[in-house]
Amino acid sequence: MNERIAKRMKSISPSLTLAISAKAKAMKAAGEPVVSFGVGEPDFNTPENIIAAAKAALDQGHTKYTPSSGLLPLRKAICEKFKKDNGLDYEPSQIIVSNGAKHSIFNACYAILDEGDEVIIPAPYWLTYPEVVKVCGGVPKYLFCKKENKFKFSAEELKAAITPKTKMLIFNSPSNPTGAVYDETEVRAIAKVCEEAGIFVLSDEIYEKLCYNGVKPFSIAACSEKMKDLTITVNGVSKSYAMTGWRIGYLAAPKDVAKAIDSFQSHATSNASSISQYATLEALNSPEEEMEKMVAVFDGRRKKILELIAGIDGVQGVEPDGAFYVMLVVGGVYGKKYGDKVIDGSIAFADALLESEKVATIPGISFGADDCVRLSYALSEADIEEGLARIKRFVEALS
């Protein structure tokens, strides 16, 4: 008898982030006082002008199919965004609007990877990257980064990781889960290695606007025309404009790659939501004051969470320069017990913490860093203070 489920599906691991966040929400709904540092989602509402633009689109009957690659005015606005923010010139035909940045990442991998192609994924990594690579026939190859360097890899380390089978590097700056941001000098050195090897770069820049400490991200496609021809840049509005549920992401790619992705998307999903596209057009044409206020709030929370972590013996926070996450290094407490449970890894740590103190974190094993758990600071300062007090109590109770 034939297998009921395709072999490719057996390689996929379910998202621990969504699973733990769902468990925390269920506990909260049952009346338990859960503090969740789990899901990566701004706790701000979408700005009113963007919501108004969506309502206007409905009132004006903009509820029909759009071109599979997205509304032309939106693609033009995205081109203007790339020019203004990143110094990159693209034509609308090189822009594909999709159902979230995650969808754009899948499209890019599906268009580029053949069976057996190797993809270098720096670790800690966003947990979806290796799953998408595997589904598309690729082979994830992990480049492990040191916490001493804020979880960033060097050009030399990248060069040593490249093999004749390497087809692509997935580059995420600012990073989920680490908050690492590579400066222009670091990006140019990495680009030089990629150019010499002739490998593609999938540059995930979804957290581009969320940077602190005066650190500025730099788009790898802006390094040279050769690098631009090897780069697929992914971005979107979920994080910067608090539009996670609107499901709009986009990518910019070389013409042949964009054409292939558009052809695939036309069969896979047709177009992204027309109403969300009109809302996104408003977002990209809006002043950035609301976004800047949100970033300032995140920065205050970032400082608060690092300050509180510093007061807990046995664990360590790796300072992030971007996004809204902190990697909490908890490997120093492994081998200790909470009651009769041995804390022997990030899953055991996260499970015991959720059960005993009602605090949800994401086990670092999901990101290729089993000595850590990830904390999101996209929650109120009061919740951050309460959650860290509980983590401190939990760690101090280990024996």
Short mmCIF file of C-alpha atoms in Angstrom, two decimals:
data_model
loop_
_atom_site.label_atom_id
_atom_site.label_comp_id
_atom_site.label_asym_id
_atom_site.label_seq_id
_atom_site.Cartn_x
_atom_site.Cartn_y
_atom_site.Cartn_z
CA MET A 1 0.00 0.00 0.00
CA ASN A 2 1.27 3.47 -0.88
CA GLU A 3 2.17 5.87 1.93
CA ARG A 4 -0.72 8.21 2.73
CA ILE A 5 1.54 11.18 3.49
CA ALA A 6 4.25 12.39 1.12
CA LYS A 7 7.84 11.68 2.22
CA ARG A 8 8.73 15.38 2.09
CA MET A 9 6.28 16.06 4.93
CA LYS A 10 8.13 13.69 7.26
CA SER A 11 11.13 16.01 7.33
CA ILE A 12 9.13 18.90 8.77
CA SER A 13 9.16 19.69 12.48
CA PRO A 14 6.14 21.58 13.85
CA SER A 15 6.73 25.11 15.11
CA LEU A 16 7.54 25.06 18.83
CA THR A 17 6.92 28.80 18.92
CA LEU A 18 3.30 28.42 17.85
CA ALA A 19 2.79 25.29 19.97
CA ILE A 20 4.03 26.92 23.18
CA SER A 21 2.22 30.18 22.45
CA ALA A 22 -1.01 28.22 21.90
CA LYS A 23 -0.49 26.36 25.20
CA ALA A 24 0.14 29.65 27.03
CA LYS A 25 -2.99 31.20 25.51
CA ALA A 26 -5.07 28.18 26.53
CA MET A 27 -3.75 28.41 30.11
CA LYS A 28 -4.51 32.12 30.18
CA ALA A 29 -8.03 31.52 28.84
CA ALA A 30 -8.54 29.03 31.66
CA GLY A 31 -7.79 31.80 34.16
CA GLU A 32 -4.14 31.05 34.90
CA PRO A 33 -1.89 34.14 35.36
CA VAL A 34 0.47 33.40 32.46
CA VAL A 35 3.19 35.80 31.36
CA SER A 36 4.19 34.93 27.79
CA PHE A 37 7.57 35.87 26.34
CA GLY A 38 6.70 33.66 23.38
CA VAL A 39 5.40 34.79 20.02
CA GLY A 40 7.13 37.52 18.02
CA GLU A 41 4.30 39.96 17.49
CA PRO A 42 4.14 43.68 18.35
CA ASP A 43 1.61 44.33 21.11
CA PHE A 44 0.54 47.57 19.40
CA ASN A 45 -2.52 47.95 17.22
CA THR A 46 -2.17 48.73 13.54
CA PRO A 47 -2.13 52.55 13.10
CA GLU A 48 -5.55 54.11 12.49
CA ASN A 49 -4.72 55.54 9.06
CA ILE A 50 -3.81 52.06 7.80
CA ILE A 51 -7.05 50.59 9.16
CA ALA A 52 -8.96 53.46 7.52
CA ALA A 53 -7.30 52.69 4.18
CA ALA A 54 -8.50 49.08 4.41
CA LYS A 55 -12.04 50.24 5.18
CA ALA A 56 -11.93 52.62 2.23
CA ALA A 57 -10.77 49.78 -0.02
CA LEU A 58 -13.79 47.76 1.05
CA ASP A 59 -16.15 50.69 0.51
CA GLN A 60 -14.70 51.28 -2.95
CA GLY A 61 -15.14 47.66 -3.98
CA HIS A 62 -11.45 46.72 -4.12
CA THR A 63 -12.31 43.12 -3.32
CA LYS A 64 -11.34 41.46 -6.60
CA TYR A 65 -8.28 39.58 -7.81
CA THR A 66 -5.12 41.62 -8.29
CA PRO A 67 -2.12 40.69 -10.44
CA SER A 68 -0.43 37.66 -8.88
CA SER A 69 2.68 39.72 -8.13
CA GLY A 70 0.65 42.45 -6.41
CA LEU A 71 -1.00 45.77 -7.22
CA LEU A 72 1.17 47.89 -9.50
CA PRO A 73 0.89 51.02 -7.28
CA LEU A 74 2.01 48.92 -4.31
CA ARG A 75 4.96 47.43 -6.20
CA LYS A 76 5.96 50.95 -7.25
CA ALA A 77 5.76 52.07 -3.61
CA ILE A 78 7.97 49.12 -2.62
CA CYS A 79 10.50 50.15 -5.27
CA GLU A 80 10.49 53.65 -3.76
CA LYS A 81 10.99 52.17 -0.29
CA PHE A 82 14.03 50.18 -1.47
CA LYS A 83 15.48 53.30 -3.12
CA LYS A 84 14.90 55.54 -0.09
CA ASP A 85 15.88 53.13 2.68
CA ASN A 86 18.43 50.88 1.04
CA GLY A 87 19.82 52.73 -1.99
CA LEU A 88 18.56 49.97 -4.29
CA ASP A 89 16.97 50.44 -7.72
CA TYR A 90 14.34 47.93 -8.74
CA GLU A 91 11.61 47.84 -11.37
CA PRO A 92 8.06 46.83 -10.35
CA SER A 93 8.50 43.59 -12.31
CA GLN A 94 11.20 42.60 -9.81
CA ILE A 95 8.85 42.91 -6.84
CA ILE A 96 6.54 40.08 -5.71
CA VAL A 97 3.95 40.74 -3.01
CA SER A 98 3.04 37.61 -1.04
CA ASN A 99 1.04 36.37 1.94
CA GLY A 100 3.60 37.43 4.53
CA ALA A 101 7.41 37.41 4.56
CA LYS A 102 7.33 33.69 5.43
CA HIS A 103 5.55 33.05 2.13
CA SER A 104 8.17 35.16 0.32
CA ILE A 105 10.93 33.05 1.88
CA PHE A 106 9.24 29.85 0.73
CA ASN A 107 8.81 31.27 -2.78
CA ALA A 108 12.49 32.22 -2.94
CA CYS A 109 13.71 28.81 -1.81
CA TYR A 110 11.30 27.01 -4.13
CA ALA A 111 12.54 29.03 -7.09
CA ILE A 112 16.27 28.61 -6.37
CA LEU A 113 16.87 25.23 -4.78
CA ASP A 114 17.22 21.89 -6.52
CA GLU A 115 17.34 18.52 -4.78
CA GLY A 116 20.52 18.23 -2.72
CA ASP A 117 21.55 21.90 -2.86
CA GLU A 118 23.13 23.02 0.40
CA VAL A 119 21.96 26.14 2.20
CA ILE A 120 24.09 27.75 4.89
CA ILE A 121 21.95 28.83 7.85
CA PRO A 122 23.71 30.72 10.65
CA ALA A 123 22.66 29.46 14.09
CA PRO A 124 20.82 30.49 16.20
CA TYR A 125 18.30 30.73 13.35
CA TRP A 126 14.62 31.41 12.91
CA LEU A 127 13.09 27.97 13.22
CA THR A 128 11.24 28.10 9.89
CA TYR A 129 14.36 28.44 7.71
CA PRO A 130 15.54 24.81 7.84
CA GLU A 131 12.00 23.48 7.43
CA VAL A 132 11.44 25.52 4.26
CA VAL A 133 14.83 24.48 2.88
CA LYS A 134 14.06 20.79 3.47
CA VAL A 135 10.58 20.99 1.90
CA CYS A 136 12.14 22.60 -1.19
CA GLY A 137 14.67 19.76 -1.54
CA GLY A 138 17.63 21.59 -0.03
CA VAL A 139 19.99 20.49 2.72
CA PRO A 140 20.45 22.84 5.70
CA LYS A 141 24.08 23.34 6.77
CA TYR A 142 24.43 25.19 10.05
CA LEU A 143 27.06 27.81 10.80
CA PHE A 144 27.16 28.07 14.59
CA CYS A 145 27.75 31.58 15.94
CA LYS A 146 29.33 32.47 19.27
CA LYS A 147 27.47 34.41 21.94
CA GLU A 148 30.72 36.26 22.63
CA ASN A 149 30.25 37.95 19.24
CA LYS A 150 26.52 38.63 19.81
CA PHE A 151 25.77 35.51 17.75
CA LYS A 152 27.27 36.97 14.54
CA PHE A 153 29.44 35.00 12.10
CA SER A 154 32.47 36.40 10.28
CA ALA A 155 33.32 36.39 6.59
CA GLU A 156 36.13 33.93 7.35
CA GLU A 157 33.75 31.52 9.09
CA LEU A 158 31.36 31.73 6.14
CA LYS A 159 34.14 31.03 3.64
CA ALA A 160 35.15 27.92 5.57
CA ALA A 161 31.53 26.66 5.53
CA ILE A 162 31.05 26.88 1.75
CA THR A 163 31.31 23.65 -0.25
CA PRO A 164 30.87 22.87 -3.96
CA LYS A 165 27.24 22.02 -3.15
CA THR A 166 26.45 25.36 -1.49
CA LYS A 167 23.71 27.20 -3.40
CA MET A 168 22.53 29.82 -0.91
CA LEU A 169 23.16 31.64 2.34
CA ILE A 170 20.18 32.70 4.45
CA PHE A 171 21.12 36.02 6.03
CA ASN A 172 18.88 37.58 8.69
CA SER A 173 19.88 41.01 10.01
CA PRO A 174 18.39 42.19 12.37
CA SER A 175 18.00 38.61 13.53
CA ASN A 176 15.25 36.53 14.99
CA PRO A 177 15.98 35.04 17.54
CA THR A 178 19.19 36.84 18.59
CA GLY A 179 18.61 40.51 17.73
CA ALA A 180 22.04 40.54 16.05
CA VAL A 181 22.61 43.35 13.53
CA TYR A 182 25.54 43.34 11.08
CA ASP A 183 27.07 46.73 10.26
CA GLU A 184 28.07 47.82 6.75
CA THR A 185 31.69 46.69 7.10
CA GLU A 186 30.63 43.21 8.22
CA VAL A 187 28.02 42.94 5.45
CA ARG A 188 30.49 43.98 2.75
CA ALA A 189 32.99 41.36 3.91
CA ILE A 190 30.27 38.69 3.81
CA ALA A 191 29.16 39.86 0.37
CA LYS A 192 32.70 39.54 -0.99
CA VAL A 193 32.79 35.88 0.06
CA CYS A 194 29.39 35.23 -1.55
CA GLU A 195 30.44 36.96 -4.79
CA GLU A 196 33.64 34.93 -5.01
CA ALA A 197 31.75 31.68 -4.44
CA GLY A 198 28.85 32.69 -6.71
CA ILE A 199 26.19 31.73 -4.14
CA PHE A 200 22.75 33.27 -3.70
CA VAL A 201 21.81 35.18 -0.57
CA LEU A 202 18.29 35.19 0.79
CA SER A 203 18.37 38.37 2.89
CA ASP A 204 15.53 38.46 5.41
CA GLU A 205 15.19 42.11 6.47
CA ILE A 206 11.76 41.98 8.13
CA TYR A 207 13.10 43.61 11.36
CA GLU A 208 14.96 46.33 9.46
CA LYS A 209 13.23 49.24 11.22
CA LEU A 210 13.67 47.83 14.72
CA CYS A 211 17.24 48.78 15.66
CA TYR A 212 18.80 50.29 18.80
CA ASN A 213 22.12 51.56 20.16
CA GLY A 214 22.57 53.70 17.04
CA VAL A 215 23.21 50.52 15.02
CA LYS A 216 22.07 50.70 11.40
CA PRO A 217 21.41 47.64 9.23
CA PHE A 218 22.81 47.50 5.70
CA SER A 219 21.27 45.62 2.78
CA ILE A 220 23.67 43.10 1.30
CA ALA A 221 22.21 43.70 -2.19
CA ALA A 222 23.57 47.25 -1.99
CA CYS A 223 27.20 46.04 -1.86
CA SER A 224 27.61 45.75 -5.64
CA GLU A 225 25.73 45.02 -8.85
CA LYS A 226 27.12 41.47 -8.78
CA MET A 227 25.81 40.96 -5.23
CA LYS A 228 22.47 42.47 -6.16
CA ASP A 229 22.17 39.88 -8.94
CA LEU A 230 22.74 37.13 -6.36
CA THR A 231 20.36 38.50 -3.70
CA ILE A 232 16.69 38.00 -2.98
CA THR A 233 15.67 40.56 -0.36
CA VAL A 234 12.61 39.76 1.76
CA ASN A 235 10.73 42.33 3.80
CA GLY A 236 7.16 43.14 4.83
CA VAL A 237 4.94 45.21 7.09
CA SER A 238 4.17 42.75 9.90
CA LYS A 239 6.75 43.91 12.43
CA SER A 240 7.36 47.58 11.52
CA TYR A 241 3.69 48.56 11.20
CA ALA A 242 2.15 46.08 13.68
CA MET A 243 0.36 44.31 10.80
CA THR A 244 1.06 40.64 11.55
CA GLY A 245 -2.48 39.47 10.80
CA TRP A 246 -2.72 41.37 7.52
CA ARG A 247 -0.30 38.84 5.96
CA ILE A 248 1.66 40.99 3.54
CA GLY A 249 5.30 40.37 2.74
CA TYR A 250 7.29 41.14 -0.35
CA LEU A 251 10.57 40.41 -2.04
CA ALA A 252 12.87 42.02 -4.57
CA ALA A 253 14.86 39.76 -6.86
CA PRO A 254 16.82 39.60 -10.13
CA LYS A 255 14.45 39.64 -13.09
CA ASP A 256 14.72 35.94 -13.95
CA VAL A 257 14.16 34.91 -10.34
CA ALA A 258 11.22 37.28 -9.89
CA LYS A 259 9.63 35.97 -13.09
CA ALA A 260 9.94 32.37 -11.88
CA ILE A 261 8.48 33.25 -8.47
CA ASP A 262 5.57 35.13 -10.03
CA SER A 263 4.77 32.15 -12.24
CA PHE A 264 4.82 29.79 -9.26
CA GLN A 265 2.77 32.08 -7.02
CA SER A 266 0.14 32.54 -9.74
CA HIS A 267 -0.61 28.82 -9.41
CA ALA A 268 0.03 28.40 -5.68
CA THR A 269 -1.95 31.26 -4.12
CA SER A 270 -2.81 33.75 -6.87
CA ASN A 271 -2.51 37.16 -5.21
CA ALA A 272 -2.24 38.31 -1.62
CA SER A 273 -5.37 39.83 -0.06
CA SER A 274 -6.44 42.87 -2.08
CA ILE A 275 -7.64 44.74 1.01
CA SER A 276 -4.36 44.12 2.84
CA GLN A 277 -2.47 45.35 -0.20
CA TYR A 278 -4.32 48.68 -0.12
CA ALA A 279 -3.59 48.94 3.62
CA THR A 280 0.09 48.24 2.92
CA LEU A 281 0.18 50.96 0.27
CA GLU A 282 -1.02 53.40 2.93
CA ALA A 283 1.56 52.08 5.41
CA LEU A 284 4.47 52.58 3.02
CA ASN A 285 3.31 56.10 2.17
CA SER A 286 2.82 57.08 5.83
CA PRO A 287 5.13 59.22 7.97
CA GLU A 288 7.18 57.06 10.30
CA GLU A 289 6.32 58.85 13.56
CA GLU A 290 4.10 56.03 14.87
CA MET A 291 6.75 53.45 14.02
CA GLU A 292 9.46 55.53 15.69
CA LYS A 293 7.35 55.77 18.86
CA MET A 294 6.94 51.99 18.85
CA VAL A 295 10.70 51.48 18.38
CA ALA A 296 11.39 53.83 21.32
CA VAL A 297 9.05 51.78 23.52
CA PHE A 298 10.77 48.55 22.45
CA ASP A 299 14.15 50.08 23.25
CA GLY A 300 12.97 50.95 26.77
CA ARG A 301 11.75 47.40 27.26
CA ARG A 302 15.02 46.02 25.88
CA LYS A 303 16.99 47.98 28.46
CA LYS A 304 14.62 46.89 31.23
CA ILE A 305 14.77 43.20 30.38
CA LEU A 306 18.58 43.22 30.18
CA GLU A 307 18.77 45.04 33.53
CA LEU A 308 16.52 42.46 35.19
CA ILE A 309 18.35 39.49 33.64
CA ALA A 310 21.63 40.87 35.01
CA GLY A 311 20.17 40.44 38.50
CA ILE A 312 19.68 36.67 38.11
CA ASP A 313 22.64 34.44 39.04
CA GLY A 314 23.29 31.48 36.76
CA VAL A 315 21.82 32.91 33.55
CA GLN A 316 23.00 35.51 31.04
CA GLY A 317 21.35 37.78 28.49
CA VAL A 318 23.08 38.43 25.16
CA GLU A 319 22.43 42.08 24.32
CA PRO A 320 20.40 42.50 21.11
CA ASP A 321 20.85 45.47 18.79
CA GLY A 322 17.65 44.86 16.84
CA ALA A 323 14.27 43.07 16.61
CA PHE A 324 12.48 42.43 19.93
CA TYR A 325 14.09 39.31 21.34
CA VAL A 326 16.75 38.41 23.89
CA MET A 327 18.52 35.07 23.96
CA LEU A 328 18.70 34.04 27.62
CA VAL A 329 21.64 31.67 28.14
CA VAL A 330 20.46 29.10 30.69
CA GLY A 331 22.92 26.26 30.08
CA GLY A 332 24.66 27.07 33.36
CA VAL A 333 21.75 25.61 35.33
CA TYR A 334 21.53 22.35 33.38
CA GLY A 335 21.91 19.31 35.57
CA LYS A 336 20.03 20.94 38.42
CA LYS A 337 16.55 19.85 39.48
CA TYR A 338 13.20 21.51 39.94
CA GLY A 339 11.44 19.16 42.32
CA ASP A 340 12.10 15.73 40.84
CA LYS A 341 12.63 17.02 37.29
CA VAL A 342 16.16 17.34 35.94
CA ILE A 343 16.74 20.44 33.83
CA ASP A 344 18.75 18.82 31.03
CA GLY A 345 18.01 21.14 28.11
CA SER A 346 16.01 24.10 26.87
CA ILE A 347 12.76 22.13 26.50
CA ALA A 348 12.99 20.87 30.08
CA PHE A 349 13.79 24.41 31.29
CA ALA A 350 10.87 25.96 29.37
CA ASP A 351 8.40 23.22 30.39
CA ALA A 352 9.28 23.43 34.09
CA LEU A 353 9.16 27.23 34.03
CA LEU A 354 5.72 27.25 32.37
CA GLU A 355 4.35 24.60 34.71
CA SER A 356 5.72 26.07 37.94
CA GLU A 357 5.75 29.84 37.39
CA LYS A 358 3.32 30.24 34.46
CA VAL A 359 5.99 31.89 32.29
CA ALA A 360 6.15 30.95 28.60
CA THR A 361 9.48 31.06 26.74
CA ILE A 362 10.66 29.40 23.53
CA PRO A 363 13.24 26.61 23.92
CA GLY A 364 16.49 27.45 22.15
CA ILE A 365 16.70 23.98 20.64
CA SER A 366 14.15 25.28 18.11
CA PHE A 367 16.77 27.76 16.95
CA GLY A 368 19.81 25.49 17.08
CA ALA A 369 20.89 26.81 20.50
CA ASP A 370 19.88 24.32 23.20
CA ASP A 371 21.70 26.26 25.93
CA CYS A 372 19.25 29.18 25.54
CA VAL A 373 15.60 30.14 25.68
CA ARG A 374 14.24 33.05 23.67
CA LEU A 375 12.40 35.89 25.36
CA SER A 376 10.32 38.34 23.32
CA TYR A 377 9.95 41.81 24.81
CA ALA A 378 6.89 42.61 22.70
CA LEU A 379 4.84 42.79 25.91
CA SER A 380 4.22 45.45 28.54
CA GLU A 381 6.95 46.60 30.91
CA ALA A 382 4.78 45.48 33.84
CA ASP A 383 4.60 41.97 32.38
CA ILE A 384 8.35 42.01 31.72
CA GLU A 385 9.01 42.88 35.37
CA GLU A 386 6.60 40.25 36.65
CA GLY A 387 7.90 37.59 34.24
CA LEU A 388 11.55 38.17 35.13
CA ALA A 389 10.72 38.11 38.85
CA ARG A 390 9.18 34.68 38.31
CA ILE A 391 12.17 33.48 36.25
CA LYS A 392 14.49 34.65 39.04
CA ARG A 393 12.41 32.77 41.59
CA PHE A 394 12.45 29.65 39.40
CA VAL A 395 16.22 29.71 38.85
CA GLU A 396 16.92 30.30 42.55
CA ALA A 397 14.69 27.33 43.45
CA LEU A 398 16.77 24.90 41.34
CA SER A 399 18.92 22.54 43.36
#
